[in-house]
Amino acid sequence: MRKIAIGVSAWLALVTIAHVSMNVNWAIVLNDRLPLDKRKLNVAYIPVT
Amino acid sequence: MFQGFPEIKEALMSNRMQAGFMVAPMAIALRAQGVPIKIVYLGHRYGSAVVVQKDGPVKTFEDLRGKTVAIPSRYSDERLILFRAMAKHGMDRGDIRMVEMAPPDVAGALAAKAIDAFSMGEPYPSQAEMSGFGRVLFHAREYWPDYISCVLVVRQDVIDTRPEAVQVLVDGIARSGLWLDNPPRKKERREHAAEFVGRQYFRQDPKLLKWALTNPLDRVMYQPLTPYRGDFELIVSLMRETGILERPIAFEEYIDVRFAEGARTQTEWKYEPGDAF
């Protein structure tokens, strides 16, 4: 039982780390934590001229 | 980077994005619906075209009667340009079937013959030409001098609380436009821009962007980018005529010209291809 719990926890941790590293844009997260007047503006565009 | 204008609209409304480039009629329609945004600058001039199958049955504009043409959005200048051309050729509004399609999908749809033509901004007309299956039927400027497509919109709360940041953004675009359109170095600079924009921002083949920016050199223009009243009043009147704007809207309600005026004294970037950033 203990081995299963460790295995599940390890798998959960692995998937969480993979998700956070691949899907979280840390530049945006950190930017959002800056004071309002210091934040960079996020500018949206599509790949057209 | 987004793949379509509706997604940009949602990102602006939710404040995930504070500014964005979108087609001018969409920005005007959003403002008319009460969304707190303003147009502050243009992204470019010209750079849209109607493209047909290279060896297909459409040889002239009248041949598009009864055909299916892809447009980026109902709220786009690429749709309005078709109405302008239809009016000039004595055609009725229902003579062409228009379907909305995400810009990156149109070249493939034309190649697969799922559509007969598309009206779209660059580099998709260039993509169809370069790949050998598309032919430009006409460039937007042929029916619409001083044509505008994408504009820069900014959330009103950002304009109110951080006007200096908006000015920095507009100044940067103005400087880039001057840099790209500098007559003696235009070709060299545009080729260089195609390389780094293709690799770093658009994730597209730089050869494609080189084609779009240099074939010919005035295919897309980056000056003047100031939003002029006459240009926008024409767009509003076409929107009203074609049923995508329910009420008249004053220029001042959807445009804030102070940032364009503030950028008038800007000069081009001091940078040459090959210099270190």
Short mmCIF file of C-alpha atoms in Angstrom, two decimals:
data_model
loop_
_atom_site.label_atom_id
_atom_site.label_comp_id
_atom_site.label_asym_id
_atom_site.label_seq_id
_atom_site.Cartn_x
_atom_site.Cartn_y
_atom_site.Cartn_z
CA MET A 1 0.00 0.00 0.00
CA ARG A 2 2.83 2.35 0.94
CA LYS A 3 4.60 1.61 -2.36
CA ILE A 4 1.46 2.43 -4.33
CA ALA A 5 1.04 5.73 -2.45
CA ILE A 6 4.66 6.67 -3.16
CA GLY A 7 4.30 5.70 -6.81
CA VAL A 8 1.09 7.72 -7.25
CA SER A 9 2.64 10.72 -5.45
CA ALA A 10 5.77 10.55 -7.62
CA TRP A 11 3.68 10.30 -10.79
CA LEU A 12 1.53 13.24 -9.65
CA ALA A 13 4.63 15.31 -8.89
CA LEU A 14 6.17 14.44 -12.27
CA VAL A 15 3.04 15.38 -14.22
CA THR A 16 2.65 18.60 -12.21
CA ILE A 17 6.25 19.64 -12.84
CA ALA A 18 5.94 18.81 -16.55
CA HIS A 19 2.69 20.77 -16.82
CA VAL A 20 4.07 23.82 -14.99
CA SER A 21 7.28 23.87 -17.02
CA MET A 22 5.53 23.46 -20.38
CA ASN A 23 2.29 25.40 -19.96
CA VAL A 24 2.94 28.27 -17.57
CA ASN A 25 4.38 31.44 -19.05
CA TRP A 26 6.54 32.61 -16.16
CA ALA A 27 7.26 35.96 -17.78
CA ILE A 28 3.52 36.75 -17.65
CA VAL A 29 3.15 35.41 -14.09
CA LEU A 30 6.06 37.52 -12.83
CA ASN A 31 4.90 40.57 -14.80
CA ASP A 32 1.45 40.31 -13.20
CA ARG A 33 3.05 40.50 -9.74
CA LEU A 34 4.83 43.79 -10.43
CA PRO A 35 3.31 47.12 -9.34
CA LEU A 36 0.88 48.41 -12.00
CA ASP A 37 3.14 51.20 -13.23
CA LYS A 38 6.08 48.83 -13.74
CA ARG A 39 4.26 46.10 -15.65
CA LYS A 40 4.96 45.47 -19.32
CA LEU A 41 1.91 45.73 -21.56
CA ASN A 42 0.84 42.45 -23.13
CA VAL A 43 0.23 43.10 -26.84
CA ALA A 44 -1.76 40.56 -28.83
CA TYR A 45 -1.11 39.89 -32.52
CA ILE A 46 -1.69 37.28 -35.17
CA PRO A 47 0.95 36.37 -37.75
CA VAL A 48 -0.23 38.78 -40.46
CA THR A 49 1.29 42.04 -41.61
CA MET B 1 0.68 35.17 -30.67
CA PHE B 2 -2.93 34.35 -31.53
CA GLN B 3 -4.40 32.54 -34.53
CA GLY B 4 -7.54 34.62 -35.04
CA PHE B 5 -9.08 38.01 -34.31
CA PRO B 6 -11.99 36.72 -32.16
CA GLU B 7 -9.44 35.31 -29.68
CA ILE B 8 -7.69 38.70 -29.50
CA LYS B 9 -11.05 40.33 -28.81
CA GLU B 10 -11.67 37.94 -25.89
CA ALA B 11 -8.15 38.46 -24.49
CA LEU B 12 -8.61 42.23 -24.53
CA MET B 13 -12.02 42.08 -22.93
CA SER B 14 -10.75 39.81 -20.13
CA ASN B 15 -7.64 42.01 -19.58
CA ARG B 16 -5.31 39.09 -20.35
CA MET B 17 -3.98 41.42 -23.04
CA GLN B 18 -3.86 45.17 -22.57
CA ALA B 19 -3.32 46.03 -26.23
CA GLY B 20 -3.58 44.23 -29.53
CA PHE B 21 -3.66 44.41 -33.30
CA MET B 22 -7.02 43.71 -34.87
CA VAL B 23 -8.95 44.53 -38.01
CA ALA B 24 -10.30 48.08 -37.91
CA PRO B 25 -14.04 47.30 -38.28
CA MET B 26 -13.87 44.86 -35.37
CA ALA B 27 -12.30 47.52 -33.15
CA ILE B 28 -14.98 50.05 -34.17
CA ALA B 29 -17.79 47.54 -33.63
CA LEU B 30 -16.47 46.60 -30.20
CA ARG B 31 -16.31 50.26 -29.17
CA ALA B 32 -19.84 50.82 -30.51
CA GLN B 33 -20.98 47.90 -28.33
CA GLY B 34 -19.49 49.60 -25.27
CA VAL B 35 -16.22 47.67 -24.93
CA PRO B 36 -13.74 50.11 -23.32
CA ILE B 37 -10.98 50.18 -25.96
CA LYS B 38 -9.62 52.80 -28.34
CA ILE B 39 -7.69 52.72 -31.58
CA VAL B 40 -4.42 54.59 -31.07
CA TYR B 41 -2.37 53.81 -34.21
CA LEU B 42 -2.31 51.76 -37.41
CA GLY B 43 -0.39 48.53 -37.86
CA HIS B 44 0.30 49.09 -41.56
CA ARG B 45 -1.34 50.23 -44.80
CA TYR B 46 -2.23 48.04 -47.79
CA GLY B 47 -1.05 44.41 -47.55
CA SER B 48 -4.37 42.68 -48.28
CA ALA B 49 -5.29 40.92 -51.50
CA VAL B 50 -7.91 38.71 -53.08
CA VAL B 51 -6.33 35.46 -54.24
CA VAL B 52 -7.81 32.83 -56.58
CA GLN B 53 -6.67 29.42 -57.80
CA LYS B 54 -3.83 29.93 -60.25
CA ASP B 55 -5.26 27.86 -63.07
CA GLY B 56 -8.85 27.98 -61.90
CA PRO B 57 -11.92 29.36 -63.66
CA VAL B 58 -11.77 32.82 -62.00
CA LYS B 59 -9.96 35.17 -64.37
CA THR B 60 -11.75 38.45 -63.58
CA PHE B 61 -13.63 39.84 -60.60
CA GLU B 62 -16.99 39.15 -62.25
CA ASP B 63 -16.06 35.46 -62.38
CA LEU B 64 -16.40 35.39 -58.58
CA ARG B 65 -20.19 35.56 -58.97
CA GLY B 66 -21.65 32.53 -57.18
CA LYS B 67 -18.25 31.53 -55.76
CA THR B 68 -17.10 31.06 -52.15
CA VAL B 69 -14.55 33.51 -50.78
CA ALA B 70 -12.90 33.19 -47.34
CA ILE B 71 -12.54 36.32 -45.18
CA PRO B 72 -10.86 36.67 -41.76
CA SER B 73 -13.96 38.02 -40.05
CA ARG B 74 -17.33 39.54 -40.75
CA TYR B 75 -15.84 42.62 -39.09
CA SER B 76 -12.87 43.02 -41.43
CA ASP B 77 -11.70 45.37 -44.16
CA GLU B 78 -11.04 42.27 -46.24
CA ARG B 79 -14.82 41.77 -46.34
CA LEU B 80 -15.51 45.46 -47.03
CA ILE B 81 -13.07 45.51 -49.96
CA LEU B 82 -15.13 42.77 -51.63
CA PHE B 83 -18.26 44.90 -51.26
CA ARG B 84 -16.43 47.88 -52.77
CA ALA B 85 -15.32 45.78 -55.73
CA MET B 86 -18.82 44.29 -56.14
CA ALA B 87 -20.34 47.78 -56.23
CA LYS B 88 -17.82 48.87 -58.87
CA HIS B 89 -18.67 45.85 -61.04
CA GLY B 90 -22.43 46.26 -60.65
CA MET B 91 -22.83 43.10 -58.60
CA ASP B 92 -25.30 42.53 -55.75
CA ARG B 93 -24.13 41.85 -52.20
CA GLY B 94 -25.42 38.28 -52.35
CA ASP B 95 -23.51 37.46 -55.52
CA ILE B 96 -20.48 36.18 -53.59
CA ARG B 97 -20.70 33.72 -50.71
CA MET B 98 -18.34 34.76 -47.92
CA VAL B 99 -17.14 32.38 -45.21
CA GLU B 100 -15.14 33.31 -42.12
CA MET B 101 -11.87 31.43 -41.76
CA ALA B 102 -8.80 31.80 -39.50
CA PRO B 103 -6.07 33.48 -41.60
CA PRO B 104 -3.53 30.63 -41.26
CA ASP B 105 -6.06 28.19 -42.78
CA VAL B 106 -6.93 29.98 -46.02
CA ALA B 107 -3.97 29.04 -48.20
CA GLY B 108 -4.50 25.34 -47.44
CA ALA B 109 -8.23 25.68 -48.11
CA LEU B 110 -7.54 27.28 -51.49
CA ALA B 111 -5.00 24.58 -52.39
CA ALA B 112 -7.56 21.90 -51.46
CA LYS B 113 -10.18 23.75 -53.55
CA ALA B 114 -12.45 23.99 -50.50
CA ILE B 115 -12.84 27.67 -51.38
CA ASP B 116 -12.65 29.51 -54.70
CA ALA B 117 -10.77 32.53 -53.38
CA PHE B 118 -9.76 34.34 -50.22
CA SER B 119 -9.52 37.98 -49.20
CA MET B 120 -6.76 38.21 -46.61
CA GLY B 121 -3.80 40.13 -45.27
CA GLU B 122 -0.20 39.18 -45.94
CA PRO B 123 1.64 36.84 -45.81
CA TYR B 124 -1.18 34.51 -46.90
CA PRO B 125 -1.53 35.91 -50.43
CA SER B 126 2.25 35.53 -50.75
CA GLN B 127 2.05 31.98 -49.39
CA ALA B 128 -0.43 31.00 -52.12
CA GLU B 129 1.69 32.70 -54.80
CA MET B 130 4.98 31.23 -53.61
CA SER B 131 3.53 27.74 -53.36
CA GLY B 132 2.35 27.97 -56.95
CA PHE B 133 -1.36 27.34 -56.46
CA GLY B 134 -2.60 30.90 -56.00
CA ARG B 135 -2.76 34.06 -58.08
CA VAL B 136 -3.47 37.56 -56.82
CA LEU B 137 -6.66 38.71 -58.53
CA PHE B 138 -6.24 42.20 -57.12
CA HIS B 139 -4.51 44.05 -54.31
CA ALA B 140 -6.72 46.07 -51.96
CA ARG B 141 -5.25 49.39 -53.10
CA GLU B 142 -6.76 48.87 -56.57
CA TYR B 143 -10.23 49.44 -55.15
CA TRP B 144 -9.38 51.31 -51.97
CA PRO B 145 -6.60 53.93 -51.98
CA ASP B 146 -5.04 54.42 -48.50
CA TYR B 147 -6.43 51.03 -47.45
CA ILE B 148 -6.18 50.13 -43.76
CA SER B 149 -6.49 46.69 -42.24
CA CYS B 150 -4.96 46.13 -38.78
CA VAL B 151 -4.99 48.81 -36.11
CA LEU B 152 -3.50 48.99 -32.63
CA VAL B 153 -6.14 49.05 -29.92
CA VAL B 154 -5.52 49.66 -26.21
CA ARG B 155 -7.80 49.18 -23.23
CA GLN B 156 -9.24 52.45 -21.95
CA ASP B 157 -8.09 51.78 -18.36
CA VAL B 158 -4.49 51.49 -19.61
CA ILE B 159 -4.85 54.74 -21.61
CA ASP B 160 -6.19 56.49 -18.52
CA THR B 161 -3.70 55.16 -15.98
CA ARG B 162 -0.55 54.58 -18.06
CA PRO B 163 -0.53 56.97 -21.02
CA GLU B 164 3.27 57.11 -20.96
CA ALA B 165 3.48 53.34 -21.53
CA VAL B 166 1.06 53.61 -24.47
CA GLN B 167 3.19 56.42 -25.91
CA VAL B 168 6.33 54.26 -25.66
CA LEU B 169 4.51 51.49 -27.55
CA VAL B 170 3.27 53.84 -30.28
CA ASP B 171 6.68 55.54 -30.57
CA GLY B 172 8.31 52.14 -31.07
CA ILE B 173 5.91 51.22 -33.87
CA ALA B 174 6.43 54.64 -35.50
CA ARG B 175 10.21 54.20 -35.37
CA SER B 176 9.94 50.70 -36.82
CA GLY B 177 7.74 52.00 -39.66
CA LEU B 178 10.24 54.73 -40.49
CA TRP B 179 13.06 52.19 -40.37
CA LEU B 180 11.28 49.77 -42.71
CA ASP B 181 10.24 52.43 -45.21
CA ASN B 182 13.56 54.30 -45.42
CA PRO B 183 13.91 54.60 -49.24
CA PRO B 184 17.62 53.88 -49.85
CA ARG B 185 17.79 50.90 -47.49
CA LYS B 186 14.24 49.64 -47.79
CA LYS B 187 14.95 46.27 -49.45
CA GLU B 188 17.89 45.34 -47.25
CA ARG B 189 16.06 46.29 -44.06
CA ARG B 190 12.85 44.51 -45.04
CA GLU B 191 14.78 41.33 -45.82
CA HIS B 192 16.49 41.58 -42.44
CA ALA B 193 13.16 42.18 -40.67
CA ALA B 194 11.68 39.15 -42.44
CA GLU B 195 14.48 36.99 -41.03
CA PHE B 196 14.08 37.91 -37.39
CA VAL B 197 10.32 38.40 -37.36
CA GLY B 198 9.83 35.07 -39.15
CA ARG B 199 12.05 33.20 -36.71
CA GLN B 200 11.39 35.06 -33.45
CA TYR B 201 7.77 36.18 -33.64
CA PHE B 202 5.66 34.75 -36.46
CA ARG B 203 7.36 31.32 -36.58
CA GLN B 204 7.02 31.39 -40.34
CA ASP B 205 9.52 30.74 -43.10
CA PRO B 206 11.52 33.99 -43.50
CA LYS B 207 11.43 33.44 -47.29
CA LEU B 208 7.66 33.87 -47.15
CA LEU B 209 7.91 37.15 -45.25
CA LYS B 210 10.64 38.35 -47.62
CA TRP B 211 8.27 37.73 -50.50
CA ALA B 212 5.47 39.63 -48.74
CA LEU B 213 7.68 42.57 -47.78
CA THR B 214 9.65 43.00 -51.00
CA ASN B 215 7.57 41.72 -53.92
CA PRO B 216 7.08 44.59 -54.67
CA LEU B 217 8.47 46.89 -51.97
CA ASP B 218 5.20 48.79 -51.59
CA ARG B 219 3.08 45.64 -51.18
CA VAL B 220 2.80 46.53 -47.46
CA MET B 221 3.54 50.04 -46.24
CA TYR B 222 4.41 51.18 -42.74
CA GLN B 223 3.84 54.89 -43.25
CA PRO B 224 1.75 56.91 -42.58
CA LEU B 225 0.39 55.12 -39.52
CA THR B 226 -1.53 58.04 -38.07
CA PRO B 227 -5.28 57.29 -37.99
CA TYR B 228 -6.89 59.89 -40.26
CA ARG B 229 -10.52 60.88 -39.84
CA GLY B 230 -11.42 60.45 -43.54
CA ASP B 231 -10.08 56.89 -43.69
CA PHE B 232 -12.11 55.83 -40.68
CA GLU B 233 -15.28 57.63 -41.67
CA LEU B 234 -15.16 55.63 -44.92
CA ILE B 235 -14.84 52.38 -42.94
CA VAL B 236 -17.75 53.37 -40.66
CA SER B 237 -19.91 54.25 -43.64
CA LEU B 238 -19.12 50.87 -45.32
CA MET B 239 -19.87 49.09 -42.04
CA ARG B 240 -23.24 50.83 -41.83
CA GLU B 241 -24.04 50.04 -45.49
CA THR B 242 -23.19 46.36 -45.06
CA GLY B 243 -25.08 45.89 -41.82
CA ILE B 244 -22.33 45.33 -39.28
CA LEU B 245 -22.68 48.60 -37.38
CA GLU B 246 -26.07 49.41 -35.93
CA ARG B 247 -25.51 53.03 -34.92
CA PRO B 248 -23.42 55.95 -36.17
CA ILE B 249 -20.30 56.46 -34.11
CA ALA B 250 -18.17 59.60 -33.84
CA PHE B 251 -14.45 59.44 -34.69
CA GLU B 252 -13.52 60.65 -31.19
CA GLU B 253 -15.50 57.83 -29.61
CA TYR B 254 -13.29 55.07 -30.99
CA ILE B 255 -9.96 56.81 -31.69
CA ASP B 256 -7.50 58.58 -29.42
CA VAL B 257 -5.15 60.54 -31.68
CA ARG B 258 -2.89 62.01 -29.00
CA PHE B 259 -0.40 59.11 -29.14
CA ALA B 260 -0.06 59.33 -32.94
CA GLU B 261 0.47 63.08 -32.56
CA GLY B 262 3.06 62.40 -29.86
CA ALA B 263 4.92 60.04 -32.20
CA ARG B 264 5.18 62.53 -35.09
CA THR B 265 8.64 63.73 -34.08
CA GLN B 266 10.07 60.23 -33.81
CA THR B 267 12.95 59.15 -36.02
CA GLU B 268 13.84 55.70 -37.33
CA TRP B 269 15.68 53.20 -35.14
CA LYS B 270 19.45 53.62 -35.16
CA TYR B 271 20.17 50.09 -36.23
CA GLU B 272 21.44 48.47 -39.40
CA PRO B 273 21.20 44.84 -40.50
CA GLY B 274 24.17 43.06 -38.98
CA ASP B 275 24.50 45.35 -35.96
CA ALA B 276 24.34 43.70 -32.54
CA PHE B 277 21.09 44.38 -30.66
#
